Amino acid sequence: MVVKRRAGAGCLDGMTRTDLGPAAVRLRRVTRHYDSGFGSGSGGVTALDDVSLSFPAGSFTAVMGPSGSGKSTLLQCAAALDRPTSGSVSIGGTPLEGLSQTRLTRLRRERIGFVFQSFNLLPSLTAAQNVALPLRLAGRAPARAEIRQALGRVGLAERAGHRPGELSGGQQQRVALARALITRPQVLFGDEPTGALDSATSRDVLRLLRELVDVEGQTVVMVTHDPVAASYADRVVFLVDGRVSGELQEPTAEQVSARMTRLETVPC
Ligand SMILES: Nc1ncnc2c1ncn2[C@@H]1O[C@H](COP(=O)(O)OP(=O)(O)OP(=O)(O)O)[C@@H](O)[C@H]1O
Ligand SMILES: [Mg+2]
């Protein structure tokens, strides 16, 4: 049973509804085209096609869609890891276009947290050292109490001295979450963060994400292929062929499953 706080309602295009809280991230008419690499004329791929979306502060959004529908590209554009070919993205009200590389790097470091399916921890560092990394990269020497508190938030205070190889998959993903959250980012993005975990361990991570939203007002945007994972979100956005094809509010796993089955069987 997933207990959800009523978060700020989502909106499909970010511009047709006005009763929303402030957007943590807003995409307006974002297109991302990849060249084929074989010179002009061979077309390339339009991974995102005129996508407008907003992610309200303090909400939990899941992004779903068939393989190749543009989910990772959407996350990377929204997290300032990639630049759209056209359209605009703003994070916490700051438009990204026109920002220098230096300012973009600082914005990413200070306002964005990102976790991946493959936890991406450094194997030779302890959990505490992995969590401290973003602060060290920003030129800060983190206090031991700060790291301990970050690990405590994900229930791993007792594992600070363990290396990734000495932790389970779920524990490693929680270390990755603590590392992503240590800078207190405005938005936490996850690209299939539970994709490599068994279902019981996934639930732990999803409950933690839900709690971060409900208790701390964290904004979370998560790509997933799993309808049960999506049911932890306040809203699910569906992508097909790089376009938003619809969304569900307060989704149940059954509703998400039914929608996904339709998307995967009915050609759009
Ligand atoms: N760097 C790239 N260069 C060229 N094409 C790319 C690149 N990255 C993604 N694409 C293409 O863009 C489309 C969308 O890819 P994306 O990775 O966003 O899909 P996805 O929905 O995350 O898929 P999956 O569920 O398999 O992870 C795909 O056709 C993909 O081949
Ligand atoms: Mg992907």
Coordinates of C-alpha atoms and ligand atoms in Angstrom, one line a residue:
M1 CA 0.0 0.0 0.0
V2 CA 1.5 3.3 -1.1
V3 CA 0.4 6.3 1.1
K4 CA 0.8 9.5 -0.8
R5 CA 0.7 13.0 0.3
R6 CA -1.4 15.2 -2.0
A7 CA 1.4 17.0 -3.8
G8 CA 1.1 20.0 -6.2
A9 CA -0.9 18.8 -9.1
G10 CA 1.1 18.2 -12.3
C11 CA 0.3 19.6 -15.7
L12 CA 0.6 18.3 -19.2
D13 CA 2.0 21.4 -20.9
G14 CA 3.0 23.6 -18.0
M15 CA 1.0 26.5 -19.4
T16 CA -2.6 25.6 -19.5
R17 CA -3.2 25.3 -15.8
T18 CA -2.5 28.1 -13.4
D19 CA -3.4 26.6 -10.0
L20 CA 0.1 25.1 -9.5
G21 CA 2.9 25.8 -7.1
P22 CA 6.2 27.0 -8.5
A23 CA 7.9 24.7 -11.0
A24 CA 11.2 23.2 -9.9
V25 CA 11.9 22.4 -13.6
R26 CA 10.1 23.6 -16.7
L27 CA 10.6 22.5 -20.2
R28 CA 9.1 24.6 -23.0
R29 CA 8.8 23.1 -26.5
V30 CA 12.0 21.1 -26.1
T31 CA 13.3 19.2 -29.1
R32 CA 16.5 17.1 -29.1
H33 CA 17.7 15.9 -32.4
Y34 CA 20.7 13.7 -32.8
D35 CA 22.6 13.8 -36.1
S36 CA 23.2 10.4 -37.6
G37 CA 26.9 11.1 -37.8
F38 CA 26.9 10.2 -41.5
G39 CA 26.7 13.8 -42.8
S40 CA 23.6 15.8 -43.8
G41 CA 20.7 14.2 -45.5
S42 CA 20.6 11.0 -43.6
G43 CA 18.1 12.3 -41.1
G44 CA 19.3 11.4 -37.6
V45 CA 17.0 10.8 -34.7
T46 CA 14.5 13.2 -33.0
A47 CA 14.7 11.8 -29.4
L48 CA 12.4 14.6 -28.0
D49 CA 9.9 16.3 -30.2
D50 CA 8.4 19.6 -28.9
V51 CA 8.0 18.5 -25.3
S52 CA 6.5 21.0 -22.8
L53 CA 6.3 19.8 -19.2
S54 CA 6.6 21.2 -15.7
F55 CA 7.6 19.5 -12.5
P56 CA 6.1 21.3 -9.5
A57 CA 8.3 21.7 -6.5
G58 CA 7.7 19.0 -3.9
S59 CA 6.1 16.6 -6.3
F60 CA 7.1 13.1 -7.4
T61 CA 6.8 12.4 -11.1
A62 CA 7.5 9.1 -12.9
V63 CA 8.3 9.1 -16.6
M64 CA 7.4 6.0 -18.6
G65 CA 7.3 4.9 -22.2
P66 CA 8.6 2.2 -24.5
S67 CA 12.3 1.7 -25.0
G68 CA 13.7 4.5 -27.2
S69 CA 10.8 6.9 -26.5
G70 CA 13.1 9.6 -25.2
K71 CA 12.9 9.2 -21.4
S72 CA 16.7 9.4 -20.7
T73 CA 17.0 12.2 -23.1
L74 CA 14.2 14.1 -21.3
L75 CA 15.9 13.6 -18.0
Q76 CA 19.3 14.7 -19.3
C77 CA 17.8 17.9 -20.9
A78 CA 15.8 18.6 -17.7
A79 CA 18.9 18.1 -15.5
A80 CA 21.2 20.3 -17.6
L81 CA 23.3 17.3 -18.6
D82 CA 22.4 17.8 -22.2
R83 CA 21.4 20.8 -24.3
P84 CA 18.2 20.7 -26.3
T85 CA 18.4 21.4 -30.0
S86 CA 15.5 23.9 -29.6
G87 CA 13.2 25.0 -26.8
S88 CA 14.0 26.1 -23.3
V89 CA 14.6 24.6 -19.9
S90 CA 14.5 26.4 -16.6
I91 CA 15.5 25.1 -13.2
G92 CA 14.2 26.9 -10.2
G93 CA 13.3 29.8 -12.4
T94 CA 16.7 30.1 -14.0
P95 CA 16.7 29.7 -17.8
L96 CA 19.6 27.4 -18.9
E97 CA 20.0 28.7 -22.4
G98 CA 22.8 31.3 -22.6
L99 CA 24.5 30.1 -19.4
S100 CA 28.2 29.7 -19.8
Q101 CA 29.7 26.2 -19.2
T102 CA 31.1 27.3 -15.9
R103 CA 27.7 28.5 -14.6
L104 CA 26.0 25.5 -16.0
T105 CA 28.4 23.2 -14.2
R106 CA 27.9 25.1 -10.9
L107 CA 24.1 25.0 -11.3
R108 CA 24.3 21.3 -11.9
R109 CA 26.5 20.8 -8.9
E110 CA 24.4 22.9 -6.6
R111 CA 20.8 22.3 -7.7
I112 CA 20.6 18.9 -9.3
G113 CA 21.0 15.4 -7.9
F114 CA 21.1 12.4 -10.3
V115 CA 21.0 8.7 -9.6
F116 CA 21.4 5.9 -12.3
Q117 CA 20.4 2.3 -12.6
S118 CA 24.1 1.3 -12.1
F119 CA 24.9 3.1 -8.9
N120 CA 28.1 4.6 -10.3
L121 CA 29.9 4.5 -6.9
L122 CA 33.7 4.6 -6.8
P123 CA 34.6 1.1 -5.7
S124 CA 37.8 2.1 -3.9
L125 CA 36.1 4.7 -1.7
T126 CA 34.1 4.0 1.4
A127 CA 30.4 4.9 1.5
A128 CA 31.3 8.1 3.5
Q129 CA 34.0 9.1 0.9
N130 CA 31.6 8.5 -2.0
V131 CA 28.9 10.7 -0.3
A132 CA 31.5 13.4 0.4
L133 CA 32.6 13.5 -3.2
P134 CA 30.3 16.2 -4.6
L135 CA 31.3 18.6 -1.8
R136 CA 35.0 17.9 -2.3
L137 CA 34.5 18.5 -6.1
A138 CA 32.9 21.9 -5.1
G139 CA 36.1 22.7 -3.0
R140 CA 34.5 22.1 0.4
A141 CA 35.9 19.8 3.1
P142 CA 32.8 18.2 4.4
A143 CA 32.3 17.8 8.2
R144 CA 32.1 14.2 9.4
A145 CA 28.7 15.0 11.0
E146 CA 27.3 16.2 7.7
I147 CA 28.3 12.9 6.0
R148 CA 26.9 10.9 8.8
Q149 CA 23.6 12.8 8.7
A150 CA 23.4 12.2 4.9
L151 CA 23.9 8.5 5.4
G152 CA 21.5 8.6 8.2
R153 CA 18.8 10.0 5.9
V154 CA 19.0 6.9 3.8
G155 CA 19.3 4.5 6.8
L156 CA 23.0 3.7 6.4
A157 CA 24.7 5.6 9.2
E158 CA 26.2 2.4 10.4
R159 CA 27.8 1.6 7.0
A160 CA 29.9 4.7 6.6
G161 CA 33.2 2.7 6.5
H162 CA 32.0 0.1 4.0
R163 CA 33.2 0.0 0.4
P164 CA 30.5 -0.6 -2.3
G165 CA 31.6 -4.2 -2.8
E166 CA 30.7 -4.8 0.9
L167 CA 27.2 -3.5 0.4
S168 CA 24.0 -5.0 -1.1
G169 CA 22.6 -3.5 -4.3
G170 CA 19.9 -1.6 -2.4
Q171 CA 22.4 -0.3 0.1
Q172 CA 24.6 0.9 -2.8
Q173 CA 21.7 2.7 -4.4
R174 CA 21.0 4.3 -1.0
V175 CA 24.6 5.5 -0.8
A176 CA 24.2 6.9 -4.3
L177 CA 21.0 8.7 -3.1
A178 CA 22.9 10.1 -0.1
R179 CA 25.6 11.3 -2.5
A180 CA 23.0 12.9 -4.8
L181 CA 21.3 14.6 -1.9
I182 CA 24.3 15.9 0.0
T183 CA 24.2 19.2 -1.8
R184 CA 20.5 19.6 -0.9
P185 CA 19.5 19.8 -4.7
Q186 CA 16.3 21.4 -5.8
V187 CA 15.5 18.3 -7.9
L188 CA 16.5 14.7 -7.7
F189 CA 16.5 12.8 -11.0
G190 CA 16.6 9.0 -11.2
D191 CA 17.1 7.1 -14.5
E192 CA 15.6 3.7 -13.7
P193 CA 17.0 3.9 -10.1
T194 CA 15.4 0.6 -9.2
G195 CA 16.1 -1.1 -12.5
A196 CA 18.9 -3.2 -11.1
L197 CA 17.2 -4.1 -7.8
D198 CA 15.0 -7.0 -6.8
S199 CA 11.4 -6.2 -6.0
A200 CA 11.8 -6.1 -2.2
T201 CA 14.9 -3.9 -2.4
S202 CA 13.2 -1.7 -4.9
R203 CA 10.3 -1.1 -2.5
D204 CA 12.8 0.2 0.1
V205 CA 14.3 2.7 -2.3
L206 CA 10.9 3.8 -3.5
R207 CA 9.6 4.2 0.0
L208 CA 12.7 6.3 0.7
L209 CA 12.0 8.5 -2.4
R210 CA 8.4 8.9 -1.3
E211 CA 9.4 9.9 2.2
L212 CA 11.9 12.5 0.8
V213 CA 9.0 14.1 -1.1
D214 CA 6.5 13.9 1.7
V215 CA 8.7 14.8 4.7
E216 CA 11.3 17.1 3.2
G217 CA 9.5 18.5 0.2
Q218 CA 12.1 17.1 -2.2
T219 CA 11.2 17.2 -5.9
V220 CA 11.8 13.8 -7.6
V221 CA 11.6 12.9 -11.3
M222 CA 12.1 9.2 -12.0
V223 CA 12.2 7.2 -15.2
T224 CA 11.0 3.6 -14.7
H225 CA 9.7 0.6 -16.6
D226 CA 8.0 -0.8 -13.6
P227 CA 4.3 0.1 -13.0
V228 CA 4.6 -0.6 -9.3
A229 CA 7.5 1.8 -9.0
A230 CA 5.5 4.4 -11.0
S231 CA 2.6 4.0 -8.5
Y232 CA 4.8 5.6 -5.8
A233 CA 4.7 8.8 -7.8
D234 CA 2.0 11.6 -7.7
R235 CA 1.9 11.5 -11.4
V236 CA 3.1 9.5 -14.4
V237 CA 4.0 11.1 -17.7
F238 CA 4.0 8.8 -20.7
L239 CA 6.3 9.4 -23.7
V240 CA 5.9 7.8 -27.1
D241 CA 8.3 8.6 -30.0
G242 CA 9.7 11.6 -28.2
R243 CA 6.3 13.2 -27.5
V244 CA 4.2 13.4 -24.3
S245 CA 1.3 11.1 -25.0
G246 CA -0.6 11.6 -21.7
E247 CA -0.4 11.4 -18.0
L248 CA -2.0 9.9 -15.0
Q249 CA -2.5 11.5 -11.6
E250 CA -2.3 9.5 -8.4
P251 CA -1.7 6.4 -10.4
T252 CA -2.2 2.8 -9.3
A253 CA 0.1 0.1 -10.7
E254 CA -2.9 -1.5 -12.5
Q255 CA -3.8 1.8 -14.3
V256 CA -0.2 2.3 -15.3
S257 CA 0.1 -1.3 -16.6
A258 CA -3.0 -0.9 -18.6
R259 CA -1.8 2.3 -20.2
M260 CA 1.6 0.9 -20.9
T261 CA 0.1 -2.2 -22.6
R262 CA -1.9 0.1 -24.8
L263 CA 1.1 2.3 -25.7
E264 CA 3.2 -0.8 -26.6
T265 CA 0.5 -2.4 -28.7
V266 CA -1.3 0.5 -30.4
P267 CA 0.8 2.3 -33.0
C268 CA 0.6 6.1 -32.6
Ligands
LIG1 N1 23.8 10.2 -28.1 C1 23.0 9.8 -29.0 N2 23.2 9.8 -30.3 C2 22.3 9.4 -31.2 N3 21.1 8.9 -30.9 C3 20.8 8.9 -29.6 C4 21.7 9.3 -28.5 N4 21.1 9.1 -27.3 C5 19.8 8.7 -27.6 N5 19.7 8.5 -28.9 C6 18.4 8.0 -29.6 O1 17.3 8.8 -29.1 C7 16.2 8.0 -28.9 C8 15.7 8.1 -27.5 O2 16.7 7.5 -26.6 P1 16.6 7.5 -25.0 O3 17.9 6.9 -24.5 O4 16.2 8.8 -24.6 O5 15.4 6.5 -24.9 P2 14.8 5.8 -23.6 O6 13.3 6.1 -23.6 O7 15.6 6.3 -22.4 O8 15.0 4.2 -23.8 P3 15.3 3.0 -22.8 O9 14.0 2.7 -22.1 O10 15.8 1.9 -23.7 O11 16.4 3.5 -21.8 C9 16.6 6.6 -29.3 O12 16.2 6.4 -30.7 C10 18.1 6.6 -29.2 O13 18.7 5.7 -30.1
MG2 MG 16.8 5.3 -21.0

